[in-house]
Amino acid sequence: MGVDFTPKAYDDIPDEDRPSLGEALLPIAGMILFLSVGMIWLEMDPQMPLLWGIAFAGLLGRYYFGYSWERLYDGISRSILTGLQAILILFVIYMLISSWIDSGTIPTLMYYGLEFLSPRIFLPFTVVLSAVVAFAIGSSWTTAGTLGVAMIGIGSGLGIPEAMTAGAVLSGAYTGDKNSPLSDTTNLAAAVTNTDLMDHIRAMRPGTLIAFTVSLVLFVALGLNASGTIPVDRVAEMQAGLASSYAVSPITLFPLVVTFALAFYGFPALPSLGAGIFAGVGISTTVQGTSFAAAWKTVHNGTSPETGLELTNELLASGGLSGSVWVITIIVAALALGGILQETGVLASLAYHIGRAVSSVAGLTAGTAAGTVAMNFLAAEQYMAIVVPGMTLQNLYDEYDLESRNLSRAVEAAGTTTSAFVPWGSGGVFMASTLGVPVVEYAPYYFFGILSPLVLIAMGVTGWGIAYKEAPEAEPTAETVTPSVD
């Protein structure tokens, strides 16, 4: 994923136009207030509270910060352009899931998974398999939207809570994604910090291995506690329902093989996923006996199977292309709000003040992590969470004589991995809607997302894994690091 514009840096904003910290916090406070009132008190969906936030930020931008409506609209346009690939992938994955259910691909995975897996090994197996697949294809989203959906179904049949399974899928998927040279966010983090890609990946490996290992141990413990909870007849009942509604056969796995093979051999996400849709329709018509028109109507409108078992029906229900609209409207609204905050210099100001508040390498690492996580919540897009701190804090890392891979590691370890925690962000919205588990429910079990930034901060505090351009003589103090005024 490439970013087609350079975000506004603090030093690039004229002195008279730079928002102070207090001014930058005004639209942030408004957004938090609107989301809190709308979603918690009034129990509304996030679209309207986000619209209130857009209106408030737009009025501040026009009449307080003095930007023209045209410039604010340009900021919105650029922000949406940044997230356009994510939006397109959402459209495609919603169609893909419906296609793979109709073709029997996901039902077959569920059928065989119920046959060979047990509650004791299911969660750690899911973590490892998700990590391997995401590393091979370079996409946490594709992994969650294909393998993850099937694992949710298998786990439910084994008596595993869906929130636990979702946490296992995400822990593995983001581990593999952020260490894959094929990943868009991995390449982006290296590019915006002027870091060699393989240097960036090598810098991430130690912290990633620790966070992944601890996560795996925790899922092993959860799996041991989950053993014995499965009802005696549940697996057989689900398998019978699947076999009575779909032709269960290894042939139905062909769409999965096509998609993962194309991704593994370097094809971008959209054509790889698109090929999976066409392969799914082909299997639907040739193996499941669905007519050509009916198969494409399913891709459009979604699935509502009747397997004779309510749990299986719920797991295999999907919205298709039409069902993606609710999700897309949230992402577009969040991106629009992030675009106004970017254009008015609010995001740059926040990143700058977070960076200048530190007085040590430990503080700089923690400040980068905090700023990156904050950008995820404010800009609602993991790409912006990587790009804004990655470009804004480069000079500060230079002042501490640190190699750029420290910065690239920080923005990805705290940016890519935490995007799934943002209920209105593209990562959280996608994962929650695709896996069918709300963010607030899977968040406590998404161990890797919690541990990754914590391990990063611990590395900064201890100095382990911190790479200097030259051997450090003494860390700069708060007095020697002074803000530049251009």
Short mmCIF file of N, CA and C in Angstrom, two decimals, residues 330-439:
data_model
loop_
_atom_site.label_atom_id
_atom_site.label_comp_id
_atom_site.label_asym_id
_atom_site.label_seq_id
_atom_site.Cartn_x
_atom_site.Cartn_y
_atom_site.Cartn_z
N ILE A 330 -18.81 3.77 8.24
CA ILE A 330 -18.04 4.13 9.44
C ILE A 330 -16.62 4.52 9.05
N ILE A 331 -16.01 3.73 8.17
CA ILE A 331 -14.62 3.99 7.80
C ILE A 331 -14.50 5.31 7.03
N VAL A 332 -15.41 5.56 6.12
CA VAL A 332 -15.36 6.81 5.35
C VAL A 332 -15.53 8.01 6.29
N ALA A 333 -16.47 7.91 7.24
CA ALA A 333 -16.68 9.01 8.18
C ALA A 333 -15.45 9.23 9.04
N ALA A 334 -14.85 8.15 9.53
CA ALA A 334 -13.65 8.29 10.36
C ALA A 334 -12.49 8.87 9.57
N LEU A 335 -12.33 8.43 8.32
CA LEU A 335 -11.27 8.98 7.48
C LEU A 335 -11.50 10.46 7.19
N ALA A 336 -12.75 10.85 6.99
CA ALA A 336 -13.05 12.26 6.75
C ALA A 336 -12.67 13.11 7.95
N LEU A 337 -13.00 12.63 9.14
CA LEU A 337 -12.63 13.35 10.36
C LEU A 337 -11.11 13.43 10.48
N GLY A 338 -10.43 12.31 10.23
CA GLY A 338 -8.97 12.31 10.27
C GLY A 338 -8.36 13.25 9.26
N GLY A 339 -9.00 13.39 8.09
CA GLY A 339 -8.50 14.31 7.06
C GLY A 339 -8.55 15.76 7.50
N ILE A 340 -9.62 16.15 8.19
CA ILE A 340 -9.72 17.52 8.70
C ILE A 340 -8.65 17.76 9.77
N LEU A 341 -8.48 16.80 10.67
CA LEU A 341 -7.47 16.94 11.72
C LEU A 341 -6.06 17.01 11.13
N GLN A 342 -5.84 16.28 10.05
CA GLN A 342 -4.55 16.32 9.37
C GLN A 342 -4.34 17.66 8.67
N GLU A 343 -5.33 18.14 7.93
CA GLU A 343 -5.19 19.37 7.16
C GLU A 343 -5.00 20.58 8.06
N THR A 344 -5.66 20.63 9.19
CA THR A 344 -5.55 21.78 10.10
C THR A 344 -4.30 21.72 10.97
N GLY A 345 -3.50 20.68 10.84
CA GLY A 345 -2.26 20.57 11.61
C GLY A 345 -2.44 20.01 13.00
N VAL A 346 -3.65 19.56 13.33
CA VAL A 346 -3.92 19.05 14.68
C VAL A 346 -3.09 17.80 14.95
N LEU A 347 -3.06 16.84 14.01
CA LEU A 347 -2.31 15.60 14.22
C LEU A 347 -0.82 15.88 14.32
N ALA A 348 -0.31 16.77 13.45
CA ALA A 348 1.12 17.10 13.50
C ALA A 348 1.48 17.76 14.82
N SER A 349 0.61 18.63 15.30
CA SER A 349 0.87 19.31 16.57
C SER A 349 0.90 18.32 17.73
N LEU A 350 -0.05 17.40 17.75
CA LEU A 350 -0.08 16.41 18.82
C LEU A 350 1.16 15.53 18.80
N ALA A 351 1.56 15.07 17.61
CA ALA A 351 2.75 14.24 17.49
C ALA A 351 3.99 15.01 17.94
N TYR A 352 4.07 16.27 17.57
CA TYR A 352 5.22 17.10 17.92
C TYR A 352 5.33 17.27 19.43
N HIS A 353 4.23 17.60 20.08
CA HIS A 353 4.27 17.86 21.51
C HIS A 353 4.50 16.59 22.30
N ILE A 354 4.01 15.47 21.81
CA ILE A 354 4.32 14.20 22.47
C ILE A 354 5.81 13.93 22.39
N GLY A 355 6.38 14.15 21.21
CA GLY A 355 7.81 13.91 21.01
C GLY A 355 8.67 14.83 21.86
N ARG A 356 8.31 16.11 21.97
CA ARG A 356 9.13 17.06 22.69
C ARG A 356 9.00 16.92 24.20
N ALA A 357 8.02 16.15 24.65
CA ALA A 357 7.83 15.98 26.09
C ALA A 357 8.80 14.99 26.70
N VAL A 358 9.61 14.31 25.88
CA VAL A 358 10.50 13.27 26.39
C VAL A 358 11.89 13.84 26.61
N SER A 359 12.66 13.16 27.47
CA SER A 359 14.02 13.61 27.77
C SER A 359 15.00 12.45 27.83
N SER A 360 14.64 11.29 27.29
CA SER A 360 15.52 10.13 27.29
C SER A 360 15.08 9.19 26.19
N VAL A 361 15.94 8.22 25.89
CA VAL A 361 15.57 7.21 24.89
C VAL A 361 14.37 6.41 25.35
N ALA A 362 14.31 6.10 26.64
CA ALA A 362 13.15 5.38 27.17
C ALA A 362 11.88 6.20 26.98
N GLY A 363 11.96 7.49 27.30
CA GLY A 363 10.81 8.35 27.13
C GLY A 363 10.43 8.52 25.68
N LEU A 364 11.43 8.60 24.80
CA LEU A 364 11.17 8.74 23.37
C LEU A 364 10.46 7.51 22.82
N THR A 365 10.90 6.34 23.25
CA THR A 365 10.26 5.10 22.81
C THR A 365 8.82 5.03 23.29
N ALA A 366 8.61 5.33 24.58
CA ALA A 366 7.26 5.31 25.13
C ALA A 366 6.39 6.39 24.49
N GLY A 367 6.98 7.57 24.25
CA GLY A 367 6.23 8.65 23.62
C GLY A 367 5.83 8.31 22.20
N THR A 368 6.72 7.64 21.47
CA THR A 368 6.39 7.21 20.10
C THR A 368 5.25 6.20 20.12
N ALA A 369 5.32 5.25 21.06
CA ALA A 369 4.26 4.26 21.18
C ALA A 369 2.94 4.92 21.50
N ALA A 370 2.95 5.84 22.48
CA ALA A 370 1.71 6.51 22.87
C ALA A 370 1.16 7.36 21.73
N GLY A 371 2.05 8.07 21.03
CA GLY A 371 1.60 8.90 19.91
C GLY A 371 1.03 8.08 18.77
N THR A 372 1.65 6.94 18.50
CA THR A 372 1.18 6.08 17.42
C THR A 372 -0.19 5.48 17.75
N VAL A 373 -0.36 5.01 18.98
CA VAL A 373 -1.66 4.48 19.38
C VAL A 373 -2.72 5.58 19.32
N ALA A 374 -2.35 6.79 19.77
CA ALA A 374 -3.29 7.92 19.72
C ALA A 374 -3.71 8.21 18.28
N MET A 375 -2.76 8.15 17.35
CA MET A 375 -3.08 8.40 15.95
C MET A 375 -4.05 7.36 15.41
N ASN A 376 -3.92 6.12 15.89
CA ASN A 376 -4.87 5.08 15.47
C ASN A 376 -6.29 5.46 15.87
N PHE A 377 -6.45 5.99 17.08
CA PHE A 377 -7.77 6.35 17.55
C PHE A 377 -8.27 7.64 16.91
N LEU A 378 -7.36 8.57 16.59
CA LEU A 378 -7.78 9.86 16.06
C LEU A 378 -7.98 9.83 14.55
N ALA A 379 -7.04 9.22 13.84
CA ALA A 379 -7.13 9.17 12.38
C ALA A 379 -7.93 7.99 11.88
N ALA A 380 -8.17 6.99 12.76
CA ALA A 380 -8.99 5.81 12.44
C ALA A 380 -8.44 5.00 11.29
N GLU A 381 -7.14 5.04 11.09
CA GLU A 381 -6.53 4.35 9.95
C GLU A 381 -5.09 4.01 10.30
N GLN A 382 -4.73 2.73 10.22
CA GLN A 382 -3.40 2.31 10.63
C GLN A 382 -2.30 2.90 9.76
N TYR A 383 -2.61 3.20 8.50
CA TYR A 383 -1.59 3.80 7.63
C TYR A 383 -1.19 5.18 8.14
N MET A 384 -2.19 5.98 8.55
CA MET A 384 -1.88 7.30 9.09
C MET A 384 -1.18 7.19 10.44
N ALA A 385 -1.51 6.16 11.23
CA ALA A 385 -0.87 5.96 12.51
C ALA A 385 0.61 5.64 12.34
N ILE A 386 0.97 5.07 11.21
CA ILE A 386 2.38 4.80 10.91
C ILE A 386 3.05 6.02 10.29
N VAL A 387 2.36 6.65 9.35
CA VAL A 387 2.98 7.72 8.56
C VAL A 387 3.22 8.98 9.39
N VAL A 388 2.21 9.46 10.14
CA VAL A 388 2.35 10.74 10.85
C VAL A 388 3.48 10.70 11.88
N PRO A 389 3.49 9.77 12.84
CA PRO A 389 4.63 9.73 13.77
C PRO A 389 5.94 9.37 13.07
N GLY A 390 5.87 8.48 12.07
CA GLY A 390 7.08 8.06 11.38
C GLY A 390 7.81 9.21 10.71
N MET A 391 7.06 10.16 10.17
CA MET A 391 7.67 11.30 9.49
C MET A 391 7.91 12.48 10.43
N THR A 392 7.08 12.61 11.46
CA THR A 392 7.19 13.76 12.36
C THR A 392 8.35 13.60 13.34
N LEU A 393 8.65 12.38 13.76
CA LEU A 393 9.60 12.18 14.84
C LEU A 393 11.00 11.82 14.35
N GLN A 394 11.25 11.82 13.04
CA GLN A 394 12.56 11.43 12.53
C GLN A 394 13.67 12.32 13.07
N ASN A 395 13.47 13.63 13.07
CA ASN A 395 14.51 14.54 13.54
C ASN A 395 14.84 14.29 15.01
N LEU A 396 13.84 13.98 15.81
CA LEU A 396 14.07 13.74 17.22
C LEU A 396 14.92 12.49 17.44
N TYR A 397 14.68 11.45 16.65
CA TYR A 397 15.50 10.25 16.74
C TYR A 397 16.93 10.56 16.31
N ASP A 398 17.10 11.42 15.33
CA ASP A 398 18.44 11.84 14.92
C ASP A 398 19.16 12.57 16.05
N GLU A 399 18.43 13.40 16.80
CA GLU A 399 19.04 14.14 17.90
C GLU A 399 19.57 13.21 18.98
N TYR A 400 18.95 12.05 19.13
CA TYR A 400 19.41 11.06 20.10
C TYR A 400 20.40 10.08 19.47
N ASP A 401 20.81 10.33 18.24
CA ASP A 401 21.79 9.51 17.53
C ASP A 401 21.32 8.06 17.38
N LEU A 402 20.02 7.89 17.18
CA LEU A 402 19.45 6.56 17.03
C LEU A 402 19.27 6.21 15.56
N GLU A 403 19.49 4.94 15.24
CA GLU A 403 19.27 4.49 13.87
C GLU A 403 17.77 4.50 13.56
N SER A 404 17.45 4.68 12.30
CA SER A 404 16.05 4.84 11.90
C SER A 404 15.22 3.59 12.17
N ARG A 405 15.87 2.42 12.28
CA ARG A 405 15.10 1.20 12.51
C ARG A 405 14.43 1.19 13.89
N ASN A 406 14.95 1.99 14.83
CA ASN A 406 14.27 2.12 16.11
C ASN A 406 12.91 2.77 15.94
N LEU A 407 12.85 3.79 15.08
CA LEU A 407 11.59 4.48 14.81
C LEU A 407 10.64 3.60 14.00
N SER A 408 11.17 2.94 12.97
CA SER A 408 10.31 2.09 12.13
C SER A 408 9.71 0.96 12.96
N ARG A 409 10.52 0.38 13.85
CA ARG A 409 10.01 -0.69 14.74
C ARG A 409 8.93 -0.15 15.66
N ALA A 410 9.14 1.04 16.20
CA ALA A 410 8.20 1.61 17.17
C ALA A 410 6.84 1.88 16.54
N VAL A 411 6.83 2.50 15.34
CA VAL A 411 5.54 2.86 14.74
C VAL A 411 4.76 1.64 14.28
N GLU A 412 5.47 0.56 13.92
CA GLU A 412 4.73 -0.64 13.52
C GLU A 412 4.32 -1.47 14.72
N ALA A 413 5.22 -1.61 15.69
CA ALA A 413 4.88 -2.41 16.87
C ALA A 413 3.71 -1.82 17.63
N ALA A 414 3.57 -0.49 17.61
CA ALA A 414 2.46 0.16 18.32
C ALA A 414 1.34 0.59 17.39
N GLY A 415 1.59 0.64 16.08
CA GLY A 415 0.59 1.12 15.14
C GLY A 415 -0.21 0.03 14.47
N THR A 416 0.48 -0.85 13.74
CA THR A 416 -0.20 -1.93 13.04
C THR A 416 -0.97 -2.82 14.01
N THR A 417 -0.33 -3.17 15.12
CA THR A 417 -0.90 -4.16 16.02
C THR A 417 -2.10 -3.65 16.81
N THR A 418 -2.17 -2.33 17.06
CA THR A 418 -3.26 -1.80 17.90
C THR A 418 -4.44 -1.29 17.08
N SER A 419 -4.35 -1.32 15.77
CA SER A 419 -5.45 -0.80 14.95
C SER A 419 -6.74 -1.58 15.17
N ALA A 420 -6.61 -2.86 15.53
CA ALA A 420 -7.80 -3.69 15.74
C ALA A 420 -8.53 -3.36 17.04
N PHE A 421 -7.95 -2.49 17.87
CA PHE A 421 -8.60 -2.09 19.12
C PHE A 421 -9.53 -0.89 18.95
N VAL A 422 -9.49 -0.24 17.77
CA VAL A 422 -10.25 0.99 17.57
C VAL A 422 -11.62 0.65 16.99
N PRO A 423 -12.70 0.79 17.76
CA PRO A 423 -14.03 0.34 17.28
C PRO A 423 -14.50 1.07 16.04
N TRP A 424 -14.06 2.34 15.84
CA TRP A 424 -14.50 3.09 14.67
C TRP A 424 -13.40 3.17 13.60
N GLY A 425 -12.25 2.58 13.84
CA GLY A 425 -11.18 2.58 12.86
C GLY A 425 -11.33 1.46 11.86
N SER A 426 -10.61 1.55 10.76
CA SER A 426 -10.76 0.54 9.71
C SER A 426 -10.39 -0.85 10.22
N GLY A 427 -9.33 -0.96 11.04
CA GLY A 427 -8.93 -2.26 11.55
C GLY A 427 -9.96 -2.87 12.46
N GLY A 428 -10.44 -2.10 13.46
CA GLY A 428 -11.43 -2.62 14.39
C GLY A 428 -12.76 -2.93 13.74
N VAL A 429 -13.19 -2.04 12.86
CA VAL A 429 -14.47 -2.26 12.17
C VAL A 429 -14.39 -3.51 11.30
N PHE A 430 -13.29 -3.66 10.58
CA PHE A 430 -13.16 -4.82 9.70
C PHE A 430 -13.12 -6.11 10.49
N MET A 431 -12.28 -6.18 11.51
CA MET A 431 -12.13 -7.41 12.27
C MET A 431 -13.43 -7.78 12.99
N ALA A 432 -14.08 -6.79 13.59
CA ALA A 432 -15.32 -7.07 14.32
C ALA A 432 -16.42 -7.56 13.38
N SER A 433 -16.57 -6.91 12.24
CA SER A 433 -17.64 -7.30 11.32
C SER A 433 -17.33 -8.61 10.61
N THR A 434 -16.08 -8.83 10.26
CA THR A 434 -15.70 -10.06 9.55
C THR A 434 -15.78 -11.28 10.45
N LEU A 435 -15.25 -11.16 11.66
CA LEU A 435 -15.24 -12.30 12.58
C LEU A 435 -16.55 -12.43 13.35
N GLY A 436 -17.38 -11.37 13.31
CA GLY A 436 -18.66 -11.42 14.00
C GLY A 436 -18.54 -11.29 15.51
N VAL A 437 -17.46 -10.66 15.98
CA VAL A 437 -17.22 -10.48 17.41
C VAL A 437 -16.91 -9.01 17.67
N PRO A 438 -17.67 -8.31 18.52
CA PRO A 438 -17.39 -6.89 18.79
C PRO A 438 -15.99 -6.67 19.35
N VAL A 439 -15.42 -5.51 19.07
CA VAL A 439 -14.08 -5.19 19.53
C VAL A 439 -13.97 -5.34 21.05
#
